Short mmCIF file of C-alpha atoms and ligand atoms in Angstrom, two decimals:
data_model
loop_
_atom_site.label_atom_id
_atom_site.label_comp_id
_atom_site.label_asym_id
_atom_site.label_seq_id
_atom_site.Cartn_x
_atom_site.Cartn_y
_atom_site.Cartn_z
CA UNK K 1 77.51 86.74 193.04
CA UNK K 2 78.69 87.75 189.26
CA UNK K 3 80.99 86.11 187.21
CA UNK K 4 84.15 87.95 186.08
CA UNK K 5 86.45 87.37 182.88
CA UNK K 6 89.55 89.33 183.59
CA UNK K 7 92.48 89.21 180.98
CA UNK K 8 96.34 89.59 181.91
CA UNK K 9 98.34 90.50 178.89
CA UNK K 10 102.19 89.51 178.72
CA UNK K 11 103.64 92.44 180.66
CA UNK K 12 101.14 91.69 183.17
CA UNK K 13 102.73 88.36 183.37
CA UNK K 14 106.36 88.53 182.24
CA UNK K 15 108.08 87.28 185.44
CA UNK K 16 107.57 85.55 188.51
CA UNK K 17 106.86 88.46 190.52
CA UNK K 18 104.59 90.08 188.09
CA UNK K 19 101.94 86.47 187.96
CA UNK K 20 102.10 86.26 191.85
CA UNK K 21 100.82 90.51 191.89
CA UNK K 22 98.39 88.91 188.68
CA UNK K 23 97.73 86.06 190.96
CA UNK K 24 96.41 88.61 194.13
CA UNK K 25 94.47 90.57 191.39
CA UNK K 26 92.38 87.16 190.82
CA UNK K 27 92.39 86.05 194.10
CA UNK K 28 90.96 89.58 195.08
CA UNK K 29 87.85 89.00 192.79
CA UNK K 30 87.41 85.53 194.02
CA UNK K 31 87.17 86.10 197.59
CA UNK K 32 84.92 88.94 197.07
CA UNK K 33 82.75 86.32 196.27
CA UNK K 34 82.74 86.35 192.66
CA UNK K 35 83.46 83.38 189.73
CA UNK K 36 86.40 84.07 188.00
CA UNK K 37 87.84 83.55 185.14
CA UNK K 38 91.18 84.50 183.84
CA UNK K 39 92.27 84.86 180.49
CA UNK K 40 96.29 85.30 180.30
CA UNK K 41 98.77 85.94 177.27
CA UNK K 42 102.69 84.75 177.05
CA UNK K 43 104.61 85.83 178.98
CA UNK K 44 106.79 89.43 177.66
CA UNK K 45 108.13 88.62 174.58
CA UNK K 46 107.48 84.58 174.41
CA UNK K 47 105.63 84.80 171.29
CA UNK K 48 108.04 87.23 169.36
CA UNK K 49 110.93 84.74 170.70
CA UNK K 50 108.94 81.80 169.84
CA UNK K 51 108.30 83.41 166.07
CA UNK K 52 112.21 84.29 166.07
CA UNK K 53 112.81 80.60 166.69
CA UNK K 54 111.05 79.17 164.26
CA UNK K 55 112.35 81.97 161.49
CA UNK K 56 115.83 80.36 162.50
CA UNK K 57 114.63 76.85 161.73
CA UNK K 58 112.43 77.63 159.14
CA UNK K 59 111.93 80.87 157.84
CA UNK K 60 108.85 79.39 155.19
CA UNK K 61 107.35 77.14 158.40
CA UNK K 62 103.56 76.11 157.90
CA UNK K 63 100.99 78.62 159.49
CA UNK K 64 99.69 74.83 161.20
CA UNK K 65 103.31 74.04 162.61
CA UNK K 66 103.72 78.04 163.71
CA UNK K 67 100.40 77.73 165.85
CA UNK K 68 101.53 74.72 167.05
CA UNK K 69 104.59 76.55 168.69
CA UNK K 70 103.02 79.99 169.07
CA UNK K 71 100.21 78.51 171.20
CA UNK K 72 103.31 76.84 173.96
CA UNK K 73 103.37 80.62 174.94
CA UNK K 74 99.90 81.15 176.59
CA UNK K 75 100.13 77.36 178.40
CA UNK K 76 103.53 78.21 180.23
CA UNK K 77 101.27 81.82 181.88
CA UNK K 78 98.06 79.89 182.71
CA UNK K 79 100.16 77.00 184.42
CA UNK K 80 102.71 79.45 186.22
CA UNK K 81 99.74 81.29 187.47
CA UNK K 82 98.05 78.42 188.59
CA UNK K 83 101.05 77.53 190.81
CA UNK K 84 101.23 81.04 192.32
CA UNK K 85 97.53 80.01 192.88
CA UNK K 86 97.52 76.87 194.22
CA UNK K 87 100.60 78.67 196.53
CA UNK K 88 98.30 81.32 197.75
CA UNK K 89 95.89 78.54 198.93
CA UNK K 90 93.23 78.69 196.82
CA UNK K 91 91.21 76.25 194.43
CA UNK K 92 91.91 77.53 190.67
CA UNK K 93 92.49 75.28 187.60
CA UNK K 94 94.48 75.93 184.13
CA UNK K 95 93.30 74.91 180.98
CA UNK K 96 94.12 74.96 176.97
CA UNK K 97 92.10 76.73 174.14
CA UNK K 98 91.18 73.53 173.47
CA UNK K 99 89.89 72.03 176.98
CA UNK K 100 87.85 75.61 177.48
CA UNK K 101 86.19 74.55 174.60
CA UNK K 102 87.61 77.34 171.93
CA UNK K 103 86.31 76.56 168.84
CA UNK K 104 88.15 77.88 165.64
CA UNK K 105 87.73 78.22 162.09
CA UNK K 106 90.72 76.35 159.71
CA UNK K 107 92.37 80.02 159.59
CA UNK K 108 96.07 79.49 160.97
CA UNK K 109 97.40 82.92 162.60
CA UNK K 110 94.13 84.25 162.22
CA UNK K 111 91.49 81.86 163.48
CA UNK K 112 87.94 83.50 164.13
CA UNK K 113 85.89 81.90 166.84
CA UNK K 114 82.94 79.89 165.39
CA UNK K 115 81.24 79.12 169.01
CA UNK K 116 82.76 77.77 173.05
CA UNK K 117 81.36 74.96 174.49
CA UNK K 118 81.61 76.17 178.19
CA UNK K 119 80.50 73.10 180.10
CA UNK K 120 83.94 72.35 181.34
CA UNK K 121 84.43 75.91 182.32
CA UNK K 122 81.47 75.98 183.97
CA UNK K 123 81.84 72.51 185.97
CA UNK K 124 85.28 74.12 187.33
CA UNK K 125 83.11 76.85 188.33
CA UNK K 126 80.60 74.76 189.75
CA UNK K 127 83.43 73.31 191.94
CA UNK K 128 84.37 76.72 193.21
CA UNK K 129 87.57 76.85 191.45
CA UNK K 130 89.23 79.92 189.88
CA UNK K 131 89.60 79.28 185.72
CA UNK K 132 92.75 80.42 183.90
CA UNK K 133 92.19 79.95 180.65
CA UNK K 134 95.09 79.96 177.90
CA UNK K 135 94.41 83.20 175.24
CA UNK K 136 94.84 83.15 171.85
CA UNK K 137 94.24 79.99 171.03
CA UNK K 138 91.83 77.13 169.92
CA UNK K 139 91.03 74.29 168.05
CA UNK K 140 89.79 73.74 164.69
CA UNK K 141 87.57 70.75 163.33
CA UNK K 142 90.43 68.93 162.92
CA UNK K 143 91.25 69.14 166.24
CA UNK K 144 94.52 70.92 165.27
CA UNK K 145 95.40 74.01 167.25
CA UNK K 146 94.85 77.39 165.92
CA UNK K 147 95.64 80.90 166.92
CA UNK K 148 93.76 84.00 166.50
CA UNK K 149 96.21 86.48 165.48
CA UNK K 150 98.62 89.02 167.22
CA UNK K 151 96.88 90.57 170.12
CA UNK K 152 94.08 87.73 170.00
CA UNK K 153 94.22 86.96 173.84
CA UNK K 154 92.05 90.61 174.11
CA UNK K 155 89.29 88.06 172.33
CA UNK K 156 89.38 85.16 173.89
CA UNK K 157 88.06 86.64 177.19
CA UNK K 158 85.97 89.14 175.51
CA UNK K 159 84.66 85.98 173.56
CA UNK K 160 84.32 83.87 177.25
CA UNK K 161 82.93 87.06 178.56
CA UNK K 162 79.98 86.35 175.79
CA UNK K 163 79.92 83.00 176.07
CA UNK K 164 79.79 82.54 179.59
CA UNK K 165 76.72 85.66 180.10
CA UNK K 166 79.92 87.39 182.24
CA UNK K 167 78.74 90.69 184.17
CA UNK K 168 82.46 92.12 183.54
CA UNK K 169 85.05 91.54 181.24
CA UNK K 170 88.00 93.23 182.46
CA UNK K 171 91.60 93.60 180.17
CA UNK K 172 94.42 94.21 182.45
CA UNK K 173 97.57 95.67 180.62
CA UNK K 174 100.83 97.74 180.99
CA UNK K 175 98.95 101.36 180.86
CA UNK K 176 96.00 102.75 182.94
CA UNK K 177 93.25 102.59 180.37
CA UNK K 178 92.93 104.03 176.98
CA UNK K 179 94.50 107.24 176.04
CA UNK K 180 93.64 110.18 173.89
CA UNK K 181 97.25 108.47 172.18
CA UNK K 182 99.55 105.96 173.05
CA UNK K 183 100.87 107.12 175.99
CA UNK K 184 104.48 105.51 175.79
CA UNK K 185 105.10 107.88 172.35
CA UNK K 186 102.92 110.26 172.86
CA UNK K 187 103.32 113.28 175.25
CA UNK K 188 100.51 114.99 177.15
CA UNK K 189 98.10 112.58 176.51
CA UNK K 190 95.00 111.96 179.00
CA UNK K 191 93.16 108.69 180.29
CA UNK K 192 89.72 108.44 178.88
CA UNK K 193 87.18 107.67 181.61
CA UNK K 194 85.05 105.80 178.91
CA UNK K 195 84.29 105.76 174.81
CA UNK K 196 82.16 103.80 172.69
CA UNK K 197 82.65 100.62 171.16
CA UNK K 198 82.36 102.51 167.64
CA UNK K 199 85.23 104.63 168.48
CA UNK K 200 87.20 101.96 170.28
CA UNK K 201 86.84 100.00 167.65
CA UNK K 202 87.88 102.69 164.89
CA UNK K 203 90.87 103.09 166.95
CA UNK K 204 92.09 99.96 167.15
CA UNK K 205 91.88 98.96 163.89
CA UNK K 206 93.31 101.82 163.27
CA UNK K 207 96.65 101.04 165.27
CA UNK K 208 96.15 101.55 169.06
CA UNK K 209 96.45 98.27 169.80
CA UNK K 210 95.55 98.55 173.44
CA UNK K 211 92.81 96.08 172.74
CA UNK K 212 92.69 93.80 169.25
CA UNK K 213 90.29 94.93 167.38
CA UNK K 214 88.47 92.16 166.70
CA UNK K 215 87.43 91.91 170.43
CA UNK K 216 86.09 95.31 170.55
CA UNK K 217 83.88 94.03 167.18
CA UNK K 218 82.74 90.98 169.84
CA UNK K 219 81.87 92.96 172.30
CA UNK K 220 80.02 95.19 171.04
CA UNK K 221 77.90 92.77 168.83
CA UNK K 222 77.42 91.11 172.75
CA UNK K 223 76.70 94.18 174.80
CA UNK K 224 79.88 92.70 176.48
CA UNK K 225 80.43 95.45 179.68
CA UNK K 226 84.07 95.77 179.36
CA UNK K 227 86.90 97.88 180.82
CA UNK K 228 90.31 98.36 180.24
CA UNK K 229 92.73 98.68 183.55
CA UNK K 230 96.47 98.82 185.18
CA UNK K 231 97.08 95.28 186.25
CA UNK K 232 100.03 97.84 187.96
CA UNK K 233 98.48 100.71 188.88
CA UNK K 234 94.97 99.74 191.22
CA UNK K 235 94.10 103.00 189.51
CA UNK K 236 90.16 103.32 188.06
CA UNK K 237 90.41 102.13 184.35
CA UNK K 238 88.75 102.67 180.60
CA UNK K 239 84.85 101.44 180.23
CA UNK K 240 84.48 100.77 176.34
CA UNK K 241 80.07 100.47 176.10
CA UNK K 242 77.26 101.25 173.81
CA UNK K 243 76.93 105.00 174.71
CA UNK K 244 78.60 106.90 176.71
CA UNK K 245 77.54 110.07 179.28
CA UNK K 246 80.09 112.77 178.40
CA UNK K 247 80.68 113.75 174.99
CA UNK K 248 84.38 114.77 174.72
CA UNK K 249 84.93 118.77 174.23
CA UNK K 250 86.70 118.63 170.90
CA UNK K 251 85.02 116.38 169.35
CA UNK K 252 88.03 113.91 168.84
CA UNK K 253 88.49 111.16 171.26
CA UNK K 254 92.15 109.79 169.93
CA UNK K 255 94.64 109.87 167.42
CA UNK K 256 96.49 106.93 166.37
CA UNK K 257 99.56 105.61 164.35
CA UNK K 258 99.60 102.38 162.14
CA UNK K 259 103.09 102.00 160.53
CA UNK K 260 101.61 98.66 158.72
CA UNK K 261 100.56 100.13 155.34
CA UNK K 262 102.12 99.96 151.99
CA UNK K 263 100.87 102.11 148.79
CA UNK K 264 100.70 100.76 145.67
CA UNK K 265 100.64 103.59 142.54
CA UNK K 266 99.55 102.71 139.08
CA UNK K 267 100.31 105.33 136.72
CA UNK K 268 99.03 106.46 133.44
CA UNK K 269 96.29 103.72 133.33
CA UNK K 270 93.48 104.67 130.68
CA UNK K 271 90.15 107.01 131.75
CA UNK K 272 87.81 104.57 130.61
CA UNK K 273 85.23 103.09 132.68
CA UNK K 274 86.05 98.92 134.07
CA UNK K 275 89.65 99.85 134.79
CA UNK K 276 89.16 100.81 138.73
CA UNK K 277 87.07 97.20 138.42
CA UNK K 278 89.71 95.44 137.02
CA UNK K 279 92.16 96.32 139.43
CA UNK K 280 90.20 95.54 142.99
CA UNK K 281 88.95 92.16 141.56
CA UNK K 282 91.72 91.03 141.05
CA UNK K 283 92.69 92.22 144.36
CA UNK K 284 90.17 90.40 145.83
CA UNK K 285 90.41 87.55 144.48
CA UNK K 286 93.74 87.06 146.07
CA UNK K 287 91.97 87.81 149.22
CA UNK K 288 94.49 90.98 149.64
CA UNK K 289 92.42 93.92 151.65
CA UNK K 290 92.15 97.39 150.23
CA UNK K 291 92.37 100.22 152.45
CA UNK K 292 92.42 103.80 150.89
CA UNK K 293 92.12 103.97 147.45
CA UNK K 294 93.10 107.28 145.40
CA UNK K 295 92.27 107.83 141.80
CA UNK K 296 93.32 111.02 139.66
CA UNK K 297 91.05 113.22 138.36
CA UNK K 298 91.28 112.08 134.36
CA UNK K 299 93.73 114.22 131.71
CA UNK K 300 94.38 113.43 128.39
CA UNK K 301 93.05 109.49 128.43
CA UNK K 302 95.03 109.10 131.14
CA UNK K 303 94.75 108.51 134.80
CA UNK K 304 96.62 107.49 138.01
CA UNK K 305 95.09 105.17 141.16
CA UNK K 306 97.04 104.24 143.93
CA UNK K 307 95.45 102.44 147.14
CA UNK K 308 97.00 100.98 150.19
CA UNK K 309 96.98 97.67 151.42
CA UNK K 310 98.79 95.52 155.00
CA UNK K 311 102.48 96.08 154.39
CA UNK K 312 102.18 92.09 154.43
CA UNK K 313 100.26 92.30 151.38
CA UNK K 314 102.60 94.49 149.55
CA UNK K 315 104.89 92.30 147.78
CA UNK K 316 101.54 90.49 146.55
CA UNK K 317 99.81 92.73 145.38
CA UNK K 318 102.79 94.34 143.19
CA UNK K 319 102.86 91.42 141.95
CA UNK K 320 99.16 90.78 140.93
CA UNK K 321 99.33 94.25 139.37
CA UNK K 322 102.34 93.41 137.10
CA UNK K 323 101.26 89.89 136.26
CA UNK K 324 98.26 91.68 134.63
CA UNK K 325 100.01 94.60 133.19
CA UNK K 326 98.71 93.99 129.72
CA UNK K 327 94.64 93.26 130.96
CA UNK K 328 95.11 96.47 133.69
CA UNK K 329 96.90 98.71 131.01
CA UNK K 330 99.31 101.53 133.02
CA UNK K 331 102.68 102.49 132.62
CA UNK K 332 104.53 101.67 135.61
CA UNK K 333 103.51 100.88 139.07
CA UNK K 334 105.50 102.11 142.58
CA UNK K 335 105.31 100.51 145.46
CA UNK K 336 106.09 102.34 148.70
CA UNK K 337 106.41 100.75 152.24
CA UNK K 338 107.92 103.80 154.42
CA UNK K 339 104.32 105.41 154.93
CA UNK K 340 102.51 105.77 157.89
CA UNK K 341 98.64 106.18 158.34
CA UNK K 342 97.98 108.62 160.92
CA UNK K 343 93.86 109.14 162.12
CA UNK K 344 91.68 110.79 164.73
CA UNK K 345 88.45 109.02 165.80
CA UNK K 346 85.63 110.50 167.01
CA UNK K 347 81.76 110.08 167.10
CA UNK K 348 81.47 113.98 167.85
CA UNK K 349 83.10 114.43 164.60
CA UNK K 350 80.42 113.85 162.36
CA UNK K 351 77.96 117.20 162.71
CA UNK K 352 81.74 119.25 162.92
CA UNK K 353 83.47 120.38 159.40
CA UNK K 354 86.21 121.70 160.82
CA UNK K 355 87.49 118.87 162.24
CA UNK K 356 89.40 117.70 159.49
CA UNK K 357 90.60 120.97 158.22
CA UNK K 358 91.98 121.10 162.14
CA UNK K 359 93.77 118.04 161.14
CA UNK K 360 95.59 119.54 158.13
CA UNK K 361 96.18 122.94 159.58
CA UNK K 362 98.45 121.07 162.57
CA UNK K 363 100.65 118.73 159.68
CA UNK K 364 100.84 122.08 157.80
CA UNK K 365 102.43 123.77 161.19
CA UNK K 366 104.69 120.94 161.38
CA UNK K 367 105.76 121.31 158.06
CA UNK K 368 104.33 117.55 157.00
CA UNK K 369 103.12 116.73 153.86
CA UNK K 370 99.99 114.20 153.32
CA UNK K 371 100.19 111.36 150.56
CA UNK K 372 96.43 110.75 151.15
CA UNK K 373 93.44 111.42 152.86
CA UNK K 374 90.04 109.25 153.68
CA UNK K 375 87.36 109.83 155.76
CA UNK K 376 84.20 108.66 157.45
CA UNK K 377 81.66 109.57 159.56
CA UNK K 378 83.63 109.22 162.88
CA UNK K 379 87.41 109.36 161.81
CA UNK K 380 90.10 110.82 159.33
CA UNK K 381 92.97 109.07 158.40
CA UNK K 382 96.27 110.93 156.67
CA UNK K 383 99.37 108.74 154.76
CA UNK K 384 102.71 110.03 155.78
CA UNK K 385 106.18 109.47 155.09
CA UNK K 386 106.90 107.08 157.95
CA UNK K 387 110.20 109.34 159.09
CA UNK K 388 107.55 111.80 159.96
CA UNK K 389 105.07 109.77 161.73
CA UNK K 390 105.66 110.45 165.37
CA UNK K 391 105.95 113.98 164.59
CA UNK K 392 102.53 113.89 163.23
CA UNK K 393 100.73 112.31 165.69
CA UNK K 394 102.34 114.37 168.19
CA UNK K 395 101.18 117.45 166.63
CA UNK K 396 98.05 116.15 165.45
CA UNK K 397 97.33 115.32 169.56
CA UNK K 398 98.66 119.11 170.55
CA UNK K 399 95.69 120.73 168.35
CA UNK K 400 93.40 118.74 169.87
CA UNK K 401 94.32 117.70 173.13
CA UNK K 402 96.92 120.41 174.36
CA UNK K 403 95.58 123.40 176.73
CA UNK K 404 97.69 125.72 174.53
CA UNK K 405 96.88 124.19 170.76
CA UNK K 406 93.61 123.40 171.07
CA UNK K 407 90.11 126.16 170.64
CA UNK K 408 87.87 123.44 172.70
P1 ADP L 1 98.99 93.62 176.50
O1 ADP L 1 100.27 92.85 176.45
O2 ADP L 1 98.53 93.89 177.89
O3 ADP L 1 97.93 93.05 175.63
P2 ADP L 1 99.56 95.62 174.48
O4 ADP L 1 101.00 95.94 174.30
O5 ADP L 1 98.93 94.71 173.48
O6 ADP L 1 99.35 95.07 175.96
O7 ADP L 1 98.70 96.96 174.54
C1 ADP L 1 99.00 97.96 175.48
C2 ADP L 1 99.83 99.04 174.81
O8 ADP L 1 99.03 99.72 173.85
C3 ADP L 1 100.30 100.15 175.73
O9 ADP L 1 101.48 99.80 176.38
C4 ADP L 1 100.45 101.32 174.79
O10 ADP L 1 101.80 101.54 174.44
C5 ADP L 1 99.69 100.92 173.54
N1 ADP L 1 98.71 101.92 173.08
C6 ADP L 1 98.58 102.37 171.80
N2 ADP L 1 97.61 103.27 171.71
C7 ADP L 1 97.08 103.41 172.95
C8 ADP L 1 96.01 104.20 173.49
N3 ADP L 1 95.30 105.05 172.73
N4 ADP L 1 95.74 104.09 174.81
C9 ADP L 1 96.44 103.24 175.59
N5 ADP L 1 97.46 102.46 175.14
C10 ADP L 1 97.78 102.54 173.84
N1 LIG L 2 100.77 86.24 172.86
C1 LIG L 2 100.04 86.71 171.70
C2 LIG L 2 100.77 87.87 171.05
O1 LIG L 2 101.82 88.27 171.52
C3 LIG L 2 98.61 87.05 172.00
C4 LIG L 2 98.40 88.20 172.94
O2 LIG L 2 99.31 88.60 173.67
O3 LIG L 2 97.27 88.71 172.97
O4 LIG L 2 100.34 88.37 170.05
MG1 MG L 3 97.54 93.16 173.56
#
C-alpha cells in the first residue's frame, strides 16, 4: 500500500461538475488501495475575486486581515469535495492549514513552512479515511492564519508529500504536464515526458508557473517523486526528479515569459570603486530583490548601472535610489515597467556555446531588440519591451523547438 499526495489546482475544481470528476480521481487512488491525501486550491478565480473584494473595501488592507480572507478560498474546495465524497460513499475528511498541522513563519502572503505536525493527518489515515487538505495556507505562532503566496497550494502537498514520507506527489492542473512553453500562448509546443528539478525549478522561477517555484525548491531538497498531470485529460503526465534518462536534443528544455520585472537605470554615476556597493545595500536593506544587474563599461568618470527588480518592488526602489541621490551620486534615474524577461533553461546548455548566440540570432530574425542579457550555467534570460514579449518567446521556441527552425 503507498501513500499518495495528489494536488487539484482551481480549474481542477472550479465548479460542481469539475470536484465530483476531482472527486473520482481520488476515489480512484483510494480504492486501489492506496492512502490518500488531497491537497486542493480555490476554486477558478476565488482568490483573485476575494483580493478584488477586499481592494474595494480597503485598497491598503493588512497582509494579516488579507490572509484571513484569502485563506476562505481553499476551505470552500476541500469541504465541497468532501461532500462529493461523502456522496460517492466513501470515508474522506476535510481539514484547514491549521488542523493538518501547517506550520508558518510570521510572513503574511508569503509564509514559508517551518515544519507539519502530521499526527492528525495520519490518525484520519489510520481510520481509513481519504484527507483533503486546504492549500496555501497555515498558521503562524500566533496562531493567526497565514498564506504562502500566489501559487502556494503546489507546496503545501509537495511539503505533505515530505512530511508525510509520500511515495507520490502528484499536481493535477488545467494542461497535460509541462511544456517546452506555455502551451495556452505558445504554438507548437511539446509535453516533456520528464526534466530535472534544476531545470524545473529555473523555469518556474523564471515564469512558467505550472508549479510555484518554491515547491519544486522542496522537493528537490526531499527527493520528493513528483509528477505533474491533466486532472482532464487521464493522459500520462510530467515526472520532475533528480536526473533524468533522456537528455533533450537541443539542449534547451523550455523557454519562458515573466512580465513581472521592472528596470531601474542610474545614469552618469561616478567610476569609482564603493558606488555599485552603495547602491545594492541599500537595496537590501529594504529587503527589495535584485535580479539582473547591468553596469557600463566606465568613460570619462562616468558610468551607468541599471538592474531589475519584482515590478512590486519598483516604486520602492525608485524611491530608495532618489532618497539617496546625494550619498549614490548620478544624474537621473529611469524607471521602466513595460519589459519583459524572456529565458531558456536547460542543463544540456552548459558544455554548448552556441546556445545563447541561437537565442539572439532568433530575436534578431524577429526584428527584437534586447535591453539585457544574464546568464548561468543552465539558462539565459533576455529583457524586452513587453509589446514584444509573446513574439519573442514564440520565436525563441521556433529555433529551438520547431522541425523547420531548429539544427537539432
Ligand atoms: P493550477 O490552478 O492547476 O495551479 P496554474 O494556472 O497555476 O494551474 O498553472 C497551470 C498553467 O501554467 C497552464 O494552464 C499554463 O498556461 C501555464 N504554463 C506556463 N508555462 C508552462 C509550461 N512550460 N508548461 C505547462 N504549463 C505552463
Ligand atoms: N488559491 C491560491 C492562488 O490562487 C493558491 C493556489 O491556487 O495555489 O494563488
Ligand atoms: Mg498553480
Amino acid at each position: 500500500m503507498s501513500l499518495i499526495v495528489q494536488k487539484f489546482g482551481g480549474t481542477s475544481v472550479a465548479d460542481a461538475d469539475r470536484l465530483r470528476n476531482v472527486a473520482r480521481i481520488i476515489i480512484g487512488a483510494y480504492r486501489a488501495g492506496n492512502s490518500v491525501v488531497a491537497v486542493l486550491s480555490a476554486q477558478g478565480d476565488t482568490t483573485d475575486d476575494l483580493i478584488e473584494k477586499a481592494r474595494e473595501i480597503n485598497p491598503g488592507a493588512s497582509k494579516r486581515e488579507m490572509d484571513m480572507l484569502l485563506s476562505t478560498g481553499e476551505q470552500i474546495s476541500i469541504s465541497l469535495c468532501a461532500m462529493a465524497i461523502q456522496a460517492m460513499g466513501y470515508p474522506v475528511i476535510s481539514l484547514t492549514g491549521w488542523q493538518a498541522g501547517m506550520h508558518t513563519n510570521s510572513d503574511y502572503s508569503a509564509a514559508r513552512i517551518k515544519r507539519i505536525r502530521t499526527d492528525r493527518i495520519r490518525r484520519e489515515l489510520d481510520k481509513k479515511k481519504i484527507v483533503l487538505v486546504a492549500g496555501f495556507q497555515g498558521i503562524n505562532r500566533s496562531e493567526d492564519i497565514t498564506t504562502l503566496g500566489r501559487g502556494g497550494s503546489d507546496t503545501s502537498a509537495v511539503a505533505l508529500a515530505a512530511a508525510l514520507g509520500a511515495d507520490l506527489c502528484q499536481i493535477y492542473t488545467d494542461v497535460d504536464g509541462v511544456f517546452t512553453a506555455d502551451p495556452r500562448t505558445v504554438t507548437g509546443t511539446h509535453q516533456l515526458e520528464e526534466i530535472t528539478f534544476d531545470e524545473m525549478l529555473e523555469l518556474a522561477s523564471l515564469g512558467a508557473q505550472v508549479l510555484h517555484n518554491r515547491s519544486v525548491e522542496m522537493a528537490k531538497r526531499y527527493n520528493v517523486n513528483l509528477e505533474v498531470l491533466s486532472s482532464f485529460s487521464g493522459k500520462p503526465g510530467t515526472k520532475v526528479k533528480e536526473v533524468v534518462s533522456k537528455m533533450e536534443k537541443s539542449h534547451v528544455s523550455g523557454v519562458a515569459k515573466d512580465k513581472n520585472v521592472a528596470r531601474i537605470a542610474l545614469i552618469g554615476l561616478a567610476d569609482q570603486p564603493g558606488i555599485a556597493f552603495k547602491i545594492f545595500s541599500l537595496l537590501a536593506k529594504r529587503g527589495i530583490n535584485v535580479d539582473i544587474i547591468l553596469q557600463s563599461i566606465g568613460r570619462d568618470g562616468s558610468k551607468d548601472i541599471s538592474f531589475t527588480v519584482a515590478k512590486g518592488d519598483a516604486e520602492a526602489a525608485h524611491q530608495v535610489m532618489e532618497d539617496n541621490k546625494q550619498a549614490i551620486g548620478f544624474q537621473n534615474v529611469e524607471v521602466n515597467t513595460h519589459i519583459a524577461k524572456i529565458s531558456i533553461v536547460g542543463a544540456g546548455m552548459v558544455n554548448n556555446a552556441g546556445v545563447a548566440c541561437k537565442m539572439f540570432e532568433a530575436l534578431f530574425s524577429a526584428g527584437i531588440n534586447i535591453n539585457m542579457i544574464s546568464t548561468s550555467e543552465i539558462k539565459v534570460s533576455v529583457l524586452v519591451d513587453e509589446r514584444e514579449a509573446d513574439r519573442a518567446v514564440q520565436a525563441v521556441h521556433d529555433r529551438f523547438f520547431n522541425e523547420f527552425g531548429s539544427e537539432g
